[in-house]
XYZ file of N, CA and C in Angstrom:
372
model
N -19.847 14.105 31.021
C -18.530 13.697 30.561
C -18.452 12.183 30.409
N -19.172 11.318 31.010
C -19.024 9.848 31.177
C -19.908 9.864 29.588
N -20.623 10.171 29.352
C -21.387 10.000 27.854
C -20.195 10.247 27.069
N -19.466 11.248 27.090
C -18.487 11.545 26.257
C -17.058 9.896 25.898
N -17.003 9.787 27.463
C -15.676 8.321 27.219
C -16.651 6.931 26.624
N -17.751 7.126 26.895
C -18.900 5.533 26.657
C -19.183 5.843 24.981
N -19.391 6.727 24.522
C -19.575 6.896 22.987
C -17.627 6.866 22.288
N -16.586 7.274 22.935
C -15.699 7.243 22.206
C -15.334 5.746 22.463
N -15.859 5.066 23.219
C -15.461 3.365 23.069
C -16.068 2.859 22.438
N -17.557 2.894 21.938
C -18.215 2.394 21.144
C -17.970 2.986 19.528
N -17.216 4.145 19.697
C -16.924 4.340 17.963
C -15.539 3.623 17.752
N -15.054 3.568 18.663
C -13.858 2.612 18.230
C -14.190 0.859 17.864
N -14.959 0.879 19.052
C -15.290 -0.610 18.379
C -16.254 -1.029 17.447
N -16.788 0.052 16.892
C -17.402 0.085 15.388
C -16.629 0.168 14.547
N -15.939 1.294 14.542
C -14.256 1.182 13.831
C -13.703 0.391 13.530
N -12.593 -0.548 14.852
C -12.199 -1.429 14.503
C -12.845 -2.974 14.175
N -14.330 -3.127 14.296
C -15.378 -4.188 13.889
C -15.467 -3.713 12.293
N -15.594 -2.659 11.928
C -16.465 -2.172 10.549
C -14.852 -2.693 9.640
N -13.884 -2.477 9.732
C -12.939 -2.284 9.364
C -12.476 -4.038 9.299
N -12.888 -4.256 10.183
C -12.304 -6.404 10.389
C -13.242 -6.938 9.259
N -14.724 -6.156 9.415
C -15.822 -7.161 9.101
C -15.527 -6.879 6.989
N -15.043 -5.783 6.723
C -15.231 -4.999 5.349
C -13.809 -6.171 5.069
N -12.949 -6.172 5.667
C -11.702 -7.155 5.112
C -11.980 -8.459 4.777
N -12.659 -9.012 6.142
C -13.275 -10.314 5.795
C -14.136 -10.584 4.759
N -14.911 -9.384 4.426
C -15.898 -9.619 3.532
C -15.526 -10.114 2.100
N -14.244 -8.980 2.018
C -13.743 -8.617 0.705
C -13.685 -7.384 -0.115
N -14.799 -6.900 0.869
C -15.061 -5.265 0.636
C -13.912 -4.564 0.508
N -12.747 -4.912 1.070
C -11.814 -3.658 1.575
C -10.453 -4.689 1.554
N -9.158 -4.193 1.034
C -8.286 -4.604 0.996
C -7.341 -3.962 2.323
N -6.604 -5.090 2.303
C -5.794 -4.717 4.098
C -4.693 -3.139 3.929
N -5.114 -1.913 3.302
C -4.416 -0.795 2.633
C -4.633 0.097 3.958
N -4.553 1.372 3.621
C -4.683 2.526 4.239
C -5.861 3.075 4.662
N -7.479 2.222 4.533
C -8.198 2.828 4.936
C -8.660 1.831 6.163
N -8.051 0.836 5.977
C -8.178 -0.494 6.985
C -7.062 -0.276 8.310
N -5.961 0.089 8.063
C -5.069 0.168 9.032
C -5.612 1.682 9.840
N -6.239 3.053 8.814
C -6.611 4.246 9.585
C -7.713 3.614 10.582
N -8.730 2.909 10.245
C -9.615 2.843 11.075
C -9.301 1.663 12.319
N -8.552 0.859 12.174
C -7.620 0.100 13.287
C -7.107 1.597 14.097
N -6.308 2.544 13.911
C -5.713 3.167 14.506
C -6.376 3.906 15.151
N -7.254 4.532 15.018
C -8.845 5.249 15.227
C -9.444 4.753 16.086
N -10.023 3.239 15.944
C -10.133 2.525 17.174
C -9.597 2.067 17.847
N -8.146 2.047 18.012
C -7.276 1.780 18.875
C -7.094 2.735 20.009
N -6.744 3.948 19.335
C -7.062 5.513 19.928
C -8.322 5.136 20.822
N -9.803 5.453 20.455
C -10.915 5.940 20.704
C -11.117 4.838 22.393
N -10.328 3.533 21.714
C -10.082 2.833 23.199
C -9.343 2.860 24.210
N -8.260 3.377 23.361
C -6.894 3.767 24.403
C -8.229 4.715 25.917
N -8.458 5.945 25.123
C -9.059 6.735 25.778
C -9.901 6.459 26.792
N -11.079 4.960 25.931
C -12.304 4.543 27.302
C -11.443 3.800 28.526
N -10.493 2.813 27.640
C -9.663 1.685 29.214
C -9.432 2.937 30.252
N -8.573 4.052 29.494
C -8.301 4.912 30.167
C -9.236 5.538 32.102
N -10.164 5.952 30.866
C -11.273 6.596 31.813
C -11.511 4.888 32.742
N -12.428 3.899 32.350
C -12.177 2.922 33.624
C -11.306 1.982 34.001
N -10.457 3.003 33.779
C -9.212 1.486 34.640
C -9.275 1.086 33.878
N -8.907 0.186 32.781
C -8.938 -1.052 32.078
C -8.187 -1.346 30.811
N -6.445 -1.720 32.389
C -5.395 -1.464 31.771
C -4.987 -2.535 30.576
N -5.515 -3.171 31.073
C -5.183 -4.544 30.221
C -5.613 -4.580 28.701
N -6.930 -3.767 28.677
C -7.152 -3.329 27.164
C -6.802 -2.492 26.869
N -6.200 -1.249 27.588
C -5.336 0.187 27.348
C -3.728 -0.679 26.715
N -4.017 -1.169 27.395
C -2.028 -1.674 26.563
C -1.995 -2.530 26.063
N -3.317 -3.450 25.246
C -3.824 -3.874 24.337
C -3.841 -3.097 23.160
N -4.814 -1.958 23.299
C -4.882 -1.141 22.469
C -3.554 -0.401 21.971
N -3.051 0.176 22.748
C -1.271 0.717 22.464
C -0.543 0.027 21.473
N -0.901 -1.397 21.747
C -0.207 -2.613 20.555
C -0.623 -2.541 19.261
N -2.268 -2.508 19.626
C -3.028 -2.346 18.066
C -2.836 -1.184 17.195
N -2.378 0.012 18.245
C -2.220 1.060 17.726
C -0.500 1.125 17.364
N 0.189 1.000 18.099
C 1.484 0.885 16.885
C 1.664 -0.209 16.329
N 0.843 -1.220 15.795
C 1.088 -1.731 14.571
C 0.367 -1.577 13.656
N -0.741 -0.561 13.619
C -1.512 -0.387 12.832
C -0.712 1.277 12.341
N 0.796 2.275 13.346
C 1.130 2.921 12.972
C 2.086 2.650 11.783
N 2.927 1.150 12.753
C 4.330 0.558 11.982
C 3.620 0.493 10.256
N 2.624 -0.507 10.387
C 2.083 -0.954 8.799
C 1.454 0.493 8.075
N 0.816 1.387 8.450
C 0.872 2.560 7.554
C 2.586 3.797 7.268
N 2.881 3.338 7.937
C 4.557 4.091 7.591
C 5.250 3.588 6.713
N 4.984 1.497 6.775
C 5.673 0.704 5.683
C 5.267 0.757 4.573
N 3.549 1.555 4.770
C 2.765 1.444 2.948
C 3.158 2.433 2.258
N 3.366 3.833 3.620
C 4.077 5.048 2.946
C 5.577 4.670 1.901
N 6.537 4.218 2.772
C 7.244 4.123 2.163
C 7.594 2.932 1.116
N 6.794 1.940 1.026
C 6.275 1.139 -0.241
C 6.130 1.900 -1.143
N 5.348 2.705 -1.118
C 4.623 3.957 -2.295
C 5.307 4.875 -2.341
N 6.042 5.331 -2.030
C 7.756 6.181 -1.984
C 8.163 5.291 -3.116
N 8.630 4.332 -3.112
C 10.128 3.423 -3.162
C 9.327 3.052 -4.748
N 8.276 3.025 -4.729
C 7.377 2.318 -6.295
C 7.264 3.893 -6.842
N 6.906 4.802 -6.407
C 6.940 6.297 -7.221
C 8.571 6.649 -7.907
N 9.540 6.851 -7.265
C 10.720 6.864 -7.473
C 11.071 5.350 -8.648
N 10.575 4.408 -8.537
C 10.924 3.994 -9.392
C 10.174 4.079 -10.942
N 9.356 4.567 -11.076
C 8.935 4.995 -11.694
C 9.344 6.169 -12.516
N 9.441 6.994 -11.750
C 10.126 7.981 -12.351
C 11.680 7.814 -12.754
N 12.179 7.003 -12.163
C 13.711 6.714 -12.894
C 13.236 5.794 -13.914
N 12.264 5.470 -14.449
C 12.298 4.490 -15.555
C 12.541 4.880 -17.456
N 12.779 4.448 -18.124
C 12.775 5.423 -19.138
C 12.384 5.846 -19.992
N 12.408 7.523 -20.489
C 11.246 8.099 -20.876
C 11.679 8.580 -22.430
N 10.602 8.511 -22.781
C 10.885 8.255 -24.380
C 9.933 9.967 -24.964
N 11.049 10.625 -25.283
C 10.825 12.329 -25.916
C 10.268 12.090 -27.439
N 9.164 12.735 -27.463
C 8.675 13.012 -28.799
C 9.459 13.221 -29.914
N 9.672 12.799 -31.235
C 10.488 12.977 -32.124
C 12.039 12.515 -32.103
N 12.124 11.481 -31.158
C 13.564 11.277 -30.913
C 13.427 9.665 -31.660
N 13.824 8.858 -32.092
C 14.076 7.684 -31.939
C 14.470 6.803 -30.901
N 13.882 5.646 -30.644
C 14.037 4.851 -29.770
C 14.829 3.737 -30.157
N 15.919 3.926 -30.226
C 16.720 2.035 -30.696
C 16.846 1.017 -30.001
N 16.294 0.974 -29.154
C 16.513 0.027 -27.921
C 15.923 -1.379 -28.636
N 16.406 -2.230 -28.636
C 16.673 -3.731 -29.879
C 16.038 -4.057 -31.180
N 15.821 -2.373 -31.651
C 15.330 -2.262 -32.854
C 16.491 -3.349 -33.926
N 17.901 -3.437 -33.744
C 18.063 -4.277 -34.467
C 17.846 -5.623 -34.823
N 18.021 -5.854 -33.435
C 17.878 -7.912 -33.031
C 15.936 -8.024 -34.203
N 15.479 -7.084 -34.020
C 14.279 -7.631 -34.485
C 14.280 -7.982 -35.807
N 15.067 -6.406 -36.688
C 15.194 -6.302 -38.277
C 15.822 -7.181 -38.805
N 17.175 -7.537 -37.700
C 17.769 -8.695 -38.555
C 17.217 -10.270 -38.335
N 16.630 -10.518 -37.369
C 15.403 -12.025 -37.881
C 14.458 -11.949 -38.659
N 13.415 -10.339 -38.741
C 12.542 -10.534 -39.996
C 13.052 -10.453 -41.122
N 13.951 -9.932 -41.357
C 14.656 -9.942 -42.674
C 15.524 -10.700 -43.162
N 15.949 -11.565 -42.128
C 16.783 -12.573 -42.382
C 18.553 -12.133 -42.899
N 19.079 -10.793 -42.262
C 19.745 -10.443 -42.572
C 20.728 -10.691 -41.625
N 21.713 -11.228 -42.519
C 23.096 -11.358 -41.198
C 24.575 -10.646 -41.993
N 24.875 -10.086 -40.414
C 26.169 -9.127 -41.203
C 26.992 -10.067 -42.348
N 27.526 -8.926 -43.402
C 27.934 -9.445 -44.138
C 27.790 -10.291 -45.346
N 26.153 -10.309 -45.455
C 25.440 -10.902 -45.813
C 24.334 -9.629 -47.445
N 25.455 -9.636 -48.464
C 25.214 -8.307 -49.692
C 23.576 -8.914 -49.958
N 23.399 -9.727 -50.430
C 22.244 -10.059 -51.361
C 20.922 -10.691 -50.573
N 20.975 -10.713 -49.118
C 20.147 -10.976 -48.545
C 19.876 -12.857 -48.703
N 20.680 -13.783 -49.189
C 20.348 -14.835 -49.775
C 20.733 -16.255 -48.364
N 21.995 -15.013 -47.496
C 22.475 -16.028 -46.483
C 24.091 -16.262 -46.778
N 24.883 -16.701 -46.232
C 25.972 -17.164 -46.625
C 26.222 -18.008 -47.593
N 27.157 -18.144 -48.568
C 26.952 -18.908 -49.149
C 26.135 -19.216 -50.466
N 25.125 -18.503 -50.776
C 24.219 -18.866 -51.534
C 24.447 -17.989 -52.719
């Protein structure tokens, strides 16, 4: 059983090393696969302090581990809040016309201003 708590501390701190070292690198952006493996090794340590006493990195780890929960809940709902907007954005049906400032355009290339019969301008 002691093999069992000495290997789950050392995968955590491969974890949370593999995961520091891939950010620093550039390899890996600070997203969801960076914060899972923070949490993973936060866990895998919670567990070893556990087994020897070693409270001080047990409630170390607790820290690392809910802020590595807080920041994946905030990406969730980042990516909520950007999907929804998305989908309220607006959607343009096959065969319909779109007028949205189709005029402002026609009347500068054409040089047409209301009221304006012969296309020449006011006046002219």
């Amino acid at each position: 059983m002691d093999l069992l708590w000495e290997t789950t501390g050392w995968l955590g701190a491969v974890a949370i090393l593999g995961a520091y070292l891939a950010v620093s690198m550039g390899w890996l952006k600070t997203e969801r696969r960076f914060q899972t493996a923070n949490l993973l090794g936060a866990c895998a340590f919670i567990i070893n302090g556990i087994f020897h006493e070693a409270w001080p990195s047990v409630v170390t780890n607790i820290a690392w581990f809910l802020i590595s929960t807080v920041a994946l809940f905030r990406m969730r709902s980042t990516e909520h809040s950007m999907n929804s907007a998305i989908d309220n954005s607006h959607v343009q049906f096959p065969g319909t016309l779109d007028t949205t400032g189709q005029l402002a355009v026609i009347e500068v290339l054409t040089r047409n201003v209301p009221g304006d019969i012969d296309g020449q301008g006011p006046g002219k």
